[in-house]
Structure formats: structure tokens, C-alpha cells
């Protein structure tokens, strides 16, 4: 073969790559109000700085969030999630998603989030009492540098078990696979890159990837899973960027100019300490919000001599609740414990991060049999379960989230008395008075 022939053959092989355009996706999920840099969490300003850099260098970049942007820090809780969407505007989000925690202040609040956010909040399967979708749109179609991008938004069908029923009456959550069966065939011919932005959880997202091979990519959330490189399921990749802004996902998709589907998808997670210094404008906005809460939360309340995991904290928090109202025992659901405590100073802010929801303390009176059903919702056997007599009646101290779900499930078989006192305030008072034991 002559050199010229070899060159021609090589060009034929690599020409789709030479002609390829590149779409860059940056993604977060389960940010949970962590706009301020703190420990492993990057904070909004560092993420914003990186996003600005990439957007300045490339013509086709999207910043996506896969839901649960709010609830997790005092600044989110005190202002009912609103500052988070304002800060997300400064970060330059192009598209967001309604997660289960976006219902923490009642579904009507989502309208307010939509009004604040400059980016659309997607949902293709969460419906209000009137039967209308609760987001800005079920999907988004964008053309970036000639690349036709489709993004479908879906939330877990189990959402109603994850937020308080109060303020969230009459909602419907459609089956994600059913919605994809309708939307994927409709959107595939119109798109070069078809993405599912999902708040369903990594395991379930892997199953959806297997079922819907016409999706190029699933950008996931909800399970707070650290997926360092997107997992390949057949032709579909599944990504997720841990939680709380500890990482920013970066995905590069090479798309042939002819628009015959993506050639190559590569993804990685960038850890907080690998991100550049914070964007000053974003940091100024974050600081202005944080200044409104600092006086109330950056107060030392105790010192602890070891680390406490969520599993270790559960019985301690339960005892505090039980003691506060003289109940037989306490129940604090482990998924409601939103942070761990580390050796050293404990501040009120740390208790806010642990209990961001503003739940109140409720005394439930119920049979041992019903109590056992309640405790069986835990991911592992509850430490008190073996000692419970199904025949006896118990007074249980718990939070209003558990109490409202128990009332729905058991009806008149139980009585619930809401003290109206915030669980967070009780925890802060007790830990301040007695430390953690
Ligand atoms: Zn979630």
C-alpha cells in the first residue's frame, strides 16, 4: 500500500471523530441546600466557577440537577428552600428536576420554586390534584451547536411515602417505565442525544437503562450514589454524583456531525477539592443568605469525643424524644437522620443539618402489633423490635413525619398528639444540657 492509500484509509476510519461535535454535561443531584462550602462539600461558588470556565470554552454545555436541591441546611429550612433556587440561578443551571424533597413545604411551594428558578424544573410523572403535571414541562428539547438534545424528567413513584402527607393531598405519581414507554419512542427520532434526568435511585435506574436502550444516558439521583464513571448497561450509561455537592459530574458526548447517534460517552466525577476557587458573585449571594442564619446556628452546644454514625445516633435521638414527653419509647426513622456527627465541637447548625425538616414531636398511642409494623419500615431490624409485646399498648415519641404516615396507615387504631415543639429544638436543648450519650 502506498502512503497515500494508507492515509485515505485512516481518514475514512477516523473521519467521524474529526467531524464529531462534543456535548458536555455537568450534573449534580441531592444537593440538599449545601450552598456554602463545608468540609467535603464544594459549595455553590466553586461549582459555579468550574461551570463558567467550561461554558466559556465550549459551545455545547448543559448544567443539570437531578432533584432534591433543597432541605438539608438551615438556610434552606429557614426560608423554605427558596434561597437554593436563587443560588442555582447564579450557578447557571440549564435544567432541574422535581425530587421528593421539593414537596417538603407542600406541593404548592413548587410553583414558587419554578418562579424563582431561571431553569425549567422537569417532571413527566408528578401530577397535582387537578391532574396537571407539577413541573414546567415533562421534557426539554434543546439544540446546542447543532446537537439535538432531549431530556426527560422523572421522579420515583414511591415519593408519597417520602414526604409529609400534610400539604401534599391528592397527588398522583405515574409509573416511570410507563411514561418512558410513551416518551422515548416519541423523542428518539427528534434527538441526537436522549437523556433521562432521574430522581429514582441508582439500582432502579440501572433497570430502566436495561429496559430503555434507546436512552443514551441516565443522569440519576435520590440514592446519593457515588458513581465515579457512568455504569454501562448495554448501550445506555447511568451516572450519579453522590450528594450535597461533594462532586460535580462531567460527561463528554461525541456526536457525529451527520446526527446518527452518539459515538462515544465518557464520564467522571470531579471532587470538591479538584474544583477551582469560588466564583465571587455566587459566593456573595451565598454569604448574604448565610448571614441571615449564622447568628442562630453557628453556636457551640457541646463537645463530643468520638464520631457518631446514623446507626449510632438513632437510639440516642430516640431516647431524647421519649424522655421529652415521658413516652415508653422513642422512634426516629433512620432515613430522617440526615447527617452524622464528628468528634469535636457540636454546633446548632449540625443539628439543623441532621434534622432539616422542621418536624414536630408527636406522642402516638398504638398497639405493639402496629408498632412492629411501623418499625419494619427500617432498612435493618430496629434495635427495639425484639422487646416489643404485640398485645400491649405503647406510648411512642416520634416525629411528625412518621406520625402522619402512621395515622394514614392505621387510622382510628392509633391516637396522635402533636406537641407542636420542633424535634430540632428538643435535640439542641438536650444535647446542650447533657451532651451525647
Ligand atoms: Zn430523593
Short mmCIF file of C-alpha atoms and ligand atoms in Angstrom, two decimals:
data_model
loop_
_atom_site.label_atom_id
_atom_site.label_comp_id
_atom_site.label_asym_id
_atom_site.label_seq_id
_atom_site.Cartn_x
_atom_site.Cartn_y
_atom_site.Cartn_z
CA UNK A 1 0.00 0.00 0.00
CA UNK A 2 1.22 3.44 -0.84
CA UNK A 3 1.48 6.03 1.86
CA UNK A 4 -1.33 7.95 0.22
CA UNK A 5 -3.64 4.93 0.32
CA UNK A 6 -2.83 4.33 4.00
CA UNK A 7 -3.67 7.97 4.70
CA UNK A 8 -7.01 7.64 2.86
CA UNK A 9 -7.95 4.50 4.79
CA UNK A 10 -7.02 6.18 8.07
CA UNK A 11 -9.10 9.23 7.22
CA UNK A 12 -12.12 7.09 6.43
CA UNK A 13 -11.75 5.36 9.80
CA UNK A 14 -11.25 8.47 11.87
CA UNK A 15 -13.35 10.98 9.92
CA UNK A 16 -16.46 10.54 12.08
CA UNK A 17 -14.26 11.53 15.01
CA UNK A 18 -12.81 14.51 13.22
CA UNK A 19 -16.26 15.71 12.27
CA UNK A 20 -17.78 14.89 15.65
CA UNK A 21 -19.17 17.63 17.82
CA UNK A 22 -18.99 17.44 21.56
CA UNK A 23 -21.76 17.90 24.09
CA UNK A 24 -20.63 18.46 27.67
CA UNK A 25 -22.95 17.75 30.56
CA UNK A 26 -22.25 18.87 34.11
CA UNK A 27 -24.51 17.42 36.76
CA UNK A 28 -25.44 17.43 40.44
CA UNK A 29 -28.10 15.59 42.44
CA UNK A 30 -29.35 15.64 46.03
CA UNK A 31 -27.66 18.97 46.67
CA UNK A 32 -29.88 19.40 49.75
CA UNK A 33 -29.23 23.07 50.31
CA UNK A 34 -25.45 22.84 50.68
CA UNK A 35 -24.77 26.20 49.03
CA UNK A 36 -21.95 27.03 51.47
CA UNK A 37 -18.60 25.25 51.13
CA UNK A 38 -18.16 22.96 54.14
CA UNK A 39 -15.72 20.06 54.56
CA UNK A 40 -16.13 17.63 51.67
CA UNK A 41 -18.92 19.71 50.13
CA UNK A 42 -17.84 22.09 47.38
CA UNK A 43 -20.48 24.77 47.91
CA UNK A 44 -22.23 26.65 45.14
CA UNK A 45 -19.41 29.11 44.33
CA UNK A 46 -16.74 26.50 43.45
CA UNK A 47 -19.18 24.61 41.25
CA UNK A 48 -20.21 27.89 39.60
CA UNK A 49 -16.57 28.79 38.87
CA UNK A 50 -15.99 25.48 37.09
CA UNK A 51 -19.25 25.75 35.15
CA UNK A 52 -18.30 29.24 33.96
CA UNK A 53 -14.88 28.03 32.83
CA UNK A 54 -16.32 25.14 30.81
CA UNK A 55 -19.12 27.23 29.32
CA UNK A 56 -16.57 29.84 28.20
CA UNK A 57 -14.52 27.17 26.40
CA UNK A 58 -17.21 25.04 24.73
CA UNK A 59 -20.26 25.86 22.61
CA UNK A 60 -22.44 22.97 23.86
CA UNK A 61 -22.59 22.71 27.65
CA UNK A 62 -25.54 21.98 29.92
CA UNK A 63 -25.65 22.09 33.74
CA UNK A 64 -28.29 19.71 35.07
CA UNK A 65 -29.65 18.93 38.53
CA UNK A 66 -31.40 15.64 39.26
CA UNK A 67 -33.62 16.78 42.13
CA UNK A 68 -33.69 17.19 45.94
CA UNK A 69 -31.97 20.56 45.64
CA UNK A 70 -33.45 21.71 48.97
CA UNK A 71 -33.76 20.54 52.61
CA UNK A 72 -30.54 19.76 54.44
CA UNK A 73 -29.18 23.02 55.81
CA UNK A 74 -30.54 25.86 57.99
CA UNK A 75 -30.50 28.34 55.09
CA UNK A 76 -32.80 26.03 53.14
CA UNK A 77 -35.10 25.17 56.03
CA UNK A 78 -35.49 28.69 57.46
CA UNK A 79 -36.51 30.11 54.10
CA UNK A 80 -38.40 27.05 52.86
CA UNK A 81 -35.96 26.17 50.09
CA UNK A 82 -36.27 29.46 48.21
CA UNK A 83 -32.62 30.65 48.53
CA UNK A 84 -31.39 27.44 46.95
CA UNK A 85 -33.10 28.14 43.62
CA UNK A 86 -31.87 31.73 43.68
CA UNK A 87 -28.29 30.49 44.17
CA UNK A 88 -28.78 27.87 41.43
CA UNK A 89 -29.52 30.77 39.05
CA UNK A 90 -26.10 32.23 39.86
CA UNK A 91 -24.55 28.81 39.23
CA UNK A 92 -26.01 28.76 35.73
CA UNK A 93 -28.27 25.70 35.76
CA UNK A 94 -29.95 24.90 32.46
CA UNK A 95 -32.38 22.29 33.71
CA UNK A 96 -33.55 20.89 37.04
CA UNK A 97 -35.89 18.22 38.31
CA UNK A 98 -38.54 17.91 40.97
CA UNK A 99 -37.34 15.43 43.62
CA UNK A 100 -39.29 14.12 46.60
CA UNK A 101 -37.83 16.77 48.92
CA UNK A 102 -39.19 19.54 46.70
CA UNK A 103 -42.51 18.56 48.37
CA UNK A 104 -41.20 19.19 51.91
CA UNK A 105 -43.05 22.51 52.17
CA UNK A 106 -46.18 21.23 50.41
CA UNK A 107 -46.66 20.84 46.67
CA UNK A 108 -47.94 24.41 46.24
CA UNK A 109 -44.47 25.66 47.09
CA UNK A 110 -43.16 24.07 43.87
CA UNK A 111 -44.89 26.86 41.95
CA UNK A 112 -42.73 29.33 43.88
CA UNK A 113 -39.55 27.34 43.13
CA UNK A 114 -40.48 27.38 39.44
CA UNK A 115 -40.98 31.14 39.58
CA UNK A 116 -37.58 31.73 41.22
CA UNK A 117 -35.56 29.32 39.08
CA UNK A 118 -34.38 30.59 35.69
CA UNK A 119 -34.20 26.99 34.53
CA UNK A 120 -37.16 24.68 33.92
CA UNK A 121 -37.97 22.11 36.64
CA UNK A 122 -38.98 18.94 34.85
CA UNK A 123 -41.37 16.20 35.81
CA UNK A 124 -43.14 13.82 33.47
CA UNK A 125 -44.87 11.85 36.22
CA UNK A 126 -45.82 14.03 39.23
CA UNK A 127 -49.38 15.36 38.98
CA UNK A 128 -51.28 17.80 41.18
CA UNK A 129 -54.85 17.27 42.41
CA UNK A 130 -56.15 18.82 39.16
CA UNK A 131 -54.32 16.15 37.15
CA UNK A 132 -51.82 18.62 35.66
CA UNK A 133 -48.07 17.98 35.77
CA UNK A 134 -46.41 19.88 38.63
CA UNK A 135 -43.26 20.96 36.77
CA UNK A 136 -42.54 23.38 33.94
CA UNK A 137 -42.52 20.57 31.41
CA UNK A 138 -42.26 16.76 31.13
CA UNK A 139 -39.18 17.03 28.92
CA UNK A 140 -36.90 19.57 27.34
CA UNK A 141 -35.62 19.76 23.76
CA UNK A 142 -32.54 21.88 23.13
CA UNK A 143 -30.34 22.44 20.12
CA UNK A 144 -26.75 23.15 21.14
CA UNK A 145 -24.18 23.78 18.40
CA UNK A 146 -26.37 21.75 16.07
CA UNK A 147 -26.70 18.83 18.53
CA UNK A 148 -30.33 17.97 19.21
CA UNK A 149 -30.66 17.10 22.90
CA UNK A 150 -33.75 15.65 24.60
CA UNK A 151 -34.07 15.47 28.39
CA UNK A 152 -36.95 13.62 30.09
CA UNK A 153 -37.59 14.25 33.81
CA UNK A 154 -38.90 11.55 36.18
CA UNK A 155 -39.30 11.11 39.94
CA UNK A 156 -39.63 7.91 41.97
CA UNK A 157 -43.15 6.52 42.19
CA UNK A 158 -42.58 5.98 45.94
CA UNK A 159 -42.42 9.77 46.51
CA UNK A 160 -45.64 9.91 48.64
CA UNK A 161 -44.02 7.68 51.29
CA UNK A 162 -41.09 10.08 51.49
CA UNK A 163 -42.78 13.40 52.24
CA UNK A 164 -45.40 14.52 54.72
CA UNK A 165 -48.99 13.89 53.55
CA UNK A 166 -49.96 17.30 55.00
CA UNK A 167 -49.91 19.87 52.21
CA UNK A 168 -49.48 17.10 49.67
CA UNK A 169 -53.02 15.78 49.39
CA UNK A 170 -54.40 14.45 46.12
CA UNK A 171 -51.14 14.00 44.23
CA UNK A 172 -50.52 11.25 41.69
CA UNK A 173 -47.18 9.74 40.68
CA UNK A 174 -47.20 7.77 37.44
CA UNK A 175 -45.02 4.73 36.85
CA UNK A 176 -41.68 5.86 35.35
CA UNK A 177 -41.41 2.90 32.94
CA UNK A 178 -44.93 3.59 31.64
CA UNK A 179 -44.00 7.20 30.94
CA UNK A 180 -40.76 6.20 29.23
CA UNK A 181 -42.67 3.76 27.03
CA UNK A 182 -44.60 6.76 25.69
CA UNK A 183 -41.87 9.41 25.64
CA UNK A 184 -38.78 7.53 24.41
CA UNK A 185 -40.25 6.42 21.02
CA UNK A 186 -41.69 9.93 20.55
CA UNK A 187 -38.46 11.81 21.33
CA UNK A 188 -35.84 9.44 19.90
CA UNK A 189 -36.35 10.45 16.24
CA UNK A 190 -36.12 14.14 17.19
CA UNK A 191 -32.86 13.88 19.11
CA UNK A 192 -29.19 13.06 18.65
CA UNK A 193 -28.72 12.59 22.39
CA UNK A 194 -31.61 11.38 24.56
CA UNK A 195 -31.18 11.72 28.32
CA UNK A 196 -33.29 10.69 31.30
CA UNK A 197 -32.87 13.08 34.24
CA UNK A 198 -33.98 10.84 37.05
CA UNK A 199 -34.76 11.05 40.75
CA UNK A 200 -35.47 7.34 41.12
CA UNK A 201 -32.27 5.87 42.63
CA UNK A 202 -29.29 4.08 41.11
CA UNK A 203 -30.49 0.46 41.30
CA UNK A 204 -33.86 1.27 39.71
CA UNK A 205 -32.10 3.47 37.14
CA UNK A 206 -29.93 0.51 36.07
CA UNK A 207 -33.13 -1.49 35.49
CA UNK A 208 -34.65 1.35 33.43
CA UNK A 209 -31.43 1.52 31.37
CA UNK A 210 -31.80 -2.15 30.53
CA UNK A 211 -35.44 -1.68 29.57
CA UNK A 212 -34.96 1.50 27.54
CA UNK A 213 -31.88 1.03 25.39
CA UNK A 214 -32.94 3.97 23.21
CA UNK A 215 -31.90 6.25 26.07
CA UNK A 216 -28.26 7.25 25.66
CA UNK A 217 -27.76 8.29 29.23
CA UNK A 218 -29.45 8.40 32.62
CA UNK A 219 -28.33 11.18 34.95
CA UNK A 220 -29.59 9.88 38.26
CA UNK A 221 -30.27 10.88 41.81
CA UNK A 222 -32.16 10.03 45.01
CA UNK A 223 -29.94 7.18 46.24
CA UNK A 224 -26.96 9.52 46.85
CA UNK A 225 -24.74 7.09 44.96
CA UNK A 226 -21.14 7.92 44.11
CA UNK A 227 -20.75 6.65 40.54
CA UNK A 228 -17.17 7.61 39.66
CA UNK A 229 -17.62 6.67 35.99
CA UNK A 230 -21.05 6.10 34.43
CA UNK A 231 -22.09 2.44 34.51
CA UNK A 232 -22.68 0.93 31.07
CA UNK A 233 -25.83 -1.15 30.65
CA UNK A 234 -25.81 -2.29 27.03
CA UNK A 235 -25.86 0.95 25.02
CA UNK A 236 -27.05 3.13 27.91
CA UNK A 237 -24.89 4.79 30.55
CA UNK A 238 -26.04 5.54 34.10
CA UNK A 239 -24.43 8.35 36.12
CA UNK A 240 -24.88 9.86 39.58
CA UNK A 241 -22.80 12.38 41.54
CA UNK A 242 -23.08 11.33 45.20
CA UNK A 243 -24.76 14.15 47.19
CA UNK A 244 -24.53 17.57 48.90
CA UNK A 245 -22.24 18.93 46.16
CA UNK A 246 -19.36 16.68 47.22
CA UNK A 247 -18.80 16.06 43.50
CA UNK A 248 -19.72 17.56 40.16
CA UNK A 249 -20.42 15.10 37.35
CA UNK A 250 -18.73 15.75 34.00
CA UNK A 251 -19.85 13.84 30.92
CA UNK A 252 -18.47 14.31 27.41
CA UNK A 253 -20.52 13.02 24.49
CA UNK A 254 -19.08 12.91 20.98
CA UNK A 255 -21.83 13.24 18.41
CA UNK A 256 -21.16 12.67 14.69
CA UNK A 257 -21.97 15.64 12.51
CA UNK A 258 -24.44 13.62 10.48
CA UNK A 259 -26.51 13.18 13.62
CA UNK A 260 -26.52 9.40 13.73
CA UNK A 261 -26.46 8.97 17.46
CA UNK A 262 -23.63 9.44 19.92
CA UNK A 263 -20.33 7.81 19.13
CA UNK A 264 -18.77 7.93 22.49
CA UNK A 265 -19.73 8.89 26.06
CA UNK A 266 -17.14 9.36 28.79
CA UNK A 267 -17.91 10.49 32.30
CA UNK A 268 -16.15 11.25 35.54
CA UNK A 269 -16.82 12.88 38.89
CA UNK A 270 -14.83 15.92 39.97
CA UNK A 271 -14.38 16.05 43.75
CA UNK A 272 -14.82 19.32 45.65
CA UNK A 273 -11.08 19.73 46.24
CA UNK A 274 -10.40 19.47 42.49
CA UNK A 275 -12.70 22.39 41.67
CA UNK A 276 -11.33 25.93 41.23
CA UNK A 277 -11.68 28.75 43.75
CA UNK A 278 -15.21 30.02 44.19
CA UNK A 279 -16.93 32.38 41.77
CA UNK A 280 -17.08 35.71 43.66
CA UNK A 281 -20.59 36.72 42.55
CA UNK A 282 -22.06 33.36 43.57
CA UNK A 283 -20.18 33.43 46.88
CA UNK A 284 -21.50 36.93 47.61
CA UNK A 285 -25.06 35.71 47.13
CA UNK A 286 -24.44 32.61 49.28
CA UNK A 287 -22.87 34.75 52.01
CA UNK A 288 -25.81 37.15 52.01
CA UNK A 289 -28.18 34.25 52.70
CA UNK A 290 -25.88 32.56 55.20
CA UNK A 291 -25.53 35.84 57.12
CA UNK A 292 -29.25 35.66 57.85
CA UNK A 293 -28.91 32.34 59.68
CA UNK A 294 -25.40 32.42 61.17
CA UNK A 295 -26.35 34.10 64.46
CA UNK A 296 -28.92 31.42 65.14
CA UNK A 297 -26.96 28.33 64.16
CA UNK A 298 -23.21 28.85 64.50
CA UNK A 299 -23.35 28.36 68.23
CA UNK A 300 -21.36 25.67 70.03
CA UNK A 301 -23.66 23.49 72.11
CA UNK A 302 -21.43 20.54 73.12
CA UNK A 303 -18.16 18.72 72.54
CA UNK A 304 -18.10 15.04 71.59
CA UNK A 305 -15.14 12.68 71.89
CA UNK A 306 -15.96 10.27 69.05
CA UNK A 307 -17.76 10.07 65.72
CA UNK A 308 -21.44 9.12 65.61
CA UNK A 309 -22.84 7.33 62.55
CA UNK A 310 -26.54 7.48 61.71
CA UNK A 311 -26.90 3.96 63.17
CA UNK A 312 -25.22 5.07 66.39
CA UNK A 313 -27.30 8.24 66.58
CA UNK A 314 -30.67 6.53 66.11
CA UNK A 315 -31.14 5.07 69.67
CA UNK A 316 -29.69 8.23 71.24
CA UNK A 317 -32.13 10.52 69.42
CA UNK A 318 -34.99 8.14 70.22
CA UNK A 319 -34.18 8.27 73.94
CA UNK A 320 -34.13 12.08 73.82
CA UNK A 321 -37.59 12.16 72.22
CA UNK A 322 -39.02 9.57 74.66
CA UNK A 323 -37.66 11.41 77.67
CA UNK A 324 -39.00 14.76 76.46
CA UNK A 325 -42.62 13.58 76.78
CA UNK A 326 -42.27 10.62 79.13
CA UNK A 327 -43.19 8.03 76.49
CA UNK A 328 -42.44 4.30 76.76
CA UNK A 329 -40.01 4.57 73.89
CA UNK A 330 -38.95 6.74 71.00
CA UNK A 331 -38.80 6.05 67.29
CA UNK A 332 -36.63 8.14 64.98
CA UNK A 333 -36.57 6.80 61.41
CA UNK A 334 -33.00 6.34 60.23
CA UNK A 335 -33.64 7.91 56.80
CA UNK A 336 -34.77 11.04 58.67
CA UNK A 337 -31.31 11.39 60.24
CA UNK A 338 -29.69 13.49 57.53
CA UNK A 339 -26.14 13.84 58.81
CA UNK A 340 -23.56 12.24 61.07
CA UNK A 341 -21.74 13.96 63.97
CA UNK A 342 -17.95 14.04 64.06
CA UNK A 343 -15.63 14.23 67.08
CA UNK A 344 -15.09 17.76 68.32
CA UNK A 345 -17.42 20.74 68.71
CA UNK A 346 -21.13 20.28 68.06
CA UNK A 347 -22.93 23.39 66.82
CA UNK A 348 -26.63 24.07 66.47
CA UNK A 349 -26.03 24.13 62.70
CA UNK A 350 -25.00 20.46 62.83
CA UNK A 351 -28.32 19.58 64.47
CA UNK A 352 -30.13 21.59 61.77
CA UNK A 353 -28.25 19.57 59.15
CA UNK A 354 -29.23 16.39 60.97
CA UNK A 355 -32.91 17.45 61.23
CA UNK A 356 -33.54 19.97 58.42
CA UNK A 357 -37.25 19.26 58.03
CA UNK A 358 -38.75 21.13 60.94
CA UNK A 359 -40.68 18.08 62.15
CA UNK A 360 -42.52 18.38 65.43
CA UNK A 361 -42.57 15.93 68.35
CA UNK A 362 -45.68 13.72 68.42
CA UNK A 363 -46.92 11.26 71.04
CA UNK A 364 -48.52 8.23 69.42
CA UNK A 365 -50.56 5.67 71.35
CA UNK A 366 -50.71 2.38 69.49
CA UNK A 367 -50.70 -1.39 69.86
CA UNK A 368 -47.44 -3.31 69.94
CA UNK A 369 -48.55 -5.07 66.76
CA UNK A 370 -48.93 -1.75 64.90
CA UNK A 371 -45.67 -0.50 66.38
CA UNK A 372 -43.89 -3.55 64.97
CA UNK A 373 -45.34 -2.78 61.52
CA UNK A 374 -44.07 0.78 61.85
CA UNK A 375 -40.57 -0.35 62.84
CA UNK A 376 -40.47 -2.88 60.00
CA UNK A 377 -40.11 0.06 57.58
CA UNK A 378 -36.49 0.42 58.74
CA UNK A 379 -33.73 -0.78 56.38
CA UNK A 380 -32.50 -3.21 59.06
CA UNK A 381 -34.12 -4.74 62.16
CA UNK A 382 -34.88 -1.94 64.61
CA UNK A 383 -32.94 -2.36 67.86
CA UNK A 384 -36.12 -2.18 69.97
CA UNK A 385 -38.22 -4.55 67.85
CA UNK A 386 -37.44 -7.79 69.71
CA UNK A 387 -38.56 -6.40 73.06
CA UNK A 388 -42.00 -5.26 71.85
CA UNK A 389 -45.08 -7.15 73.04
CA UNK A 390 -47.69 -7.16 70.21
CA UNK A 391 -50.52 -7.43 72.79
CA UNK A 392 -49.55 -4.35 74.79
CA UNK A 393 -50.33 -0.69 74.05
CA UNK A 394 -47.44 1.73 73.84
CA UNK A 395 -46.86 5.42 74.08
CA UNK A 396 -44.37 6.29 71.40
CA UNK A 397 -42.46 9.55 70.97
CA UNK A 398 -41.75 10.18 67.31
CA UNK A 399 -41.57 12.92 64.70
CA UNK A 400 -44.50 14.34 62.76
CA UNK A 401 -43.32 12.71 59.50
CA UNK A 402 -43.65 9.20 60.99
CA UNK A 403 -46.80 10.16 62.91
CA UNK A 404 -48.64 11.43 59.83
CA UNK A 405 -47.81 8.31 57.82
CA UNK A 406 -48.82 6.10 60.77
CA UNK A 407 -52.14 7.96 61.06
CA UNK A 408 -52.81 7.36 57.36
CA UNK A 409 -51.94 3.68 57.69
CA UNK A 410 -53.66 2.81 60.98
CA UNK A 411 -56.48 5.36 61.19
CA UNK A 412 -58.54 5.21 64.41
CA UNK A 413 -56.46 2.35 65.82
CA UNK A 414 -53.93 4.92 67.00
CA UNK A 415 -54.08 8.33 68.61
CA UNK A 416 -51.62 11.07 67.79
CA UNK A 417 -50.98 14.17 69.89
CA UNK A 418 -48.73 16.71 68.23
CA UNK A 419 -46.82 18.76 70.82
CA UNK A 420 -46.04 21.45 68.25
CA UNK A 421 -42.46 21.52 69.61
CA UNK A 422 -39.76 21.17 66.97
CA UNK A 423 -37.76 17.95 67.23
CA UNK A 424 -34.69 20.01 66.31
CA UNK A 425 -35.20 22.36 69.28
CA UNK A 426 -35.54 19.41 71.66
CA UNK A 427 -32.36 17.83 70.31
CA UNK A 428 -30.43 21.10 70.61
CA UNK A 429 -31.65 21.70 74.20
CA UNK A 430 -30.93 18.17 75.38
CA UNK A 431 -27.52 17.87 73.73
CA UNK A 432 -26.62 21.28 75.15
CA UNK A 433 -27.71 20.21 78.65
CA UNK A 434 -26.36 16.67 78.74
CA UNK A 435 -24.06 16.13 75.78
CA UNK A 436 -24.44 12.96 73.73
CA UNK A 437 -24.59 9.58 75.41
ZN1 LIG B 1 -34.76 11.87 46.96
#
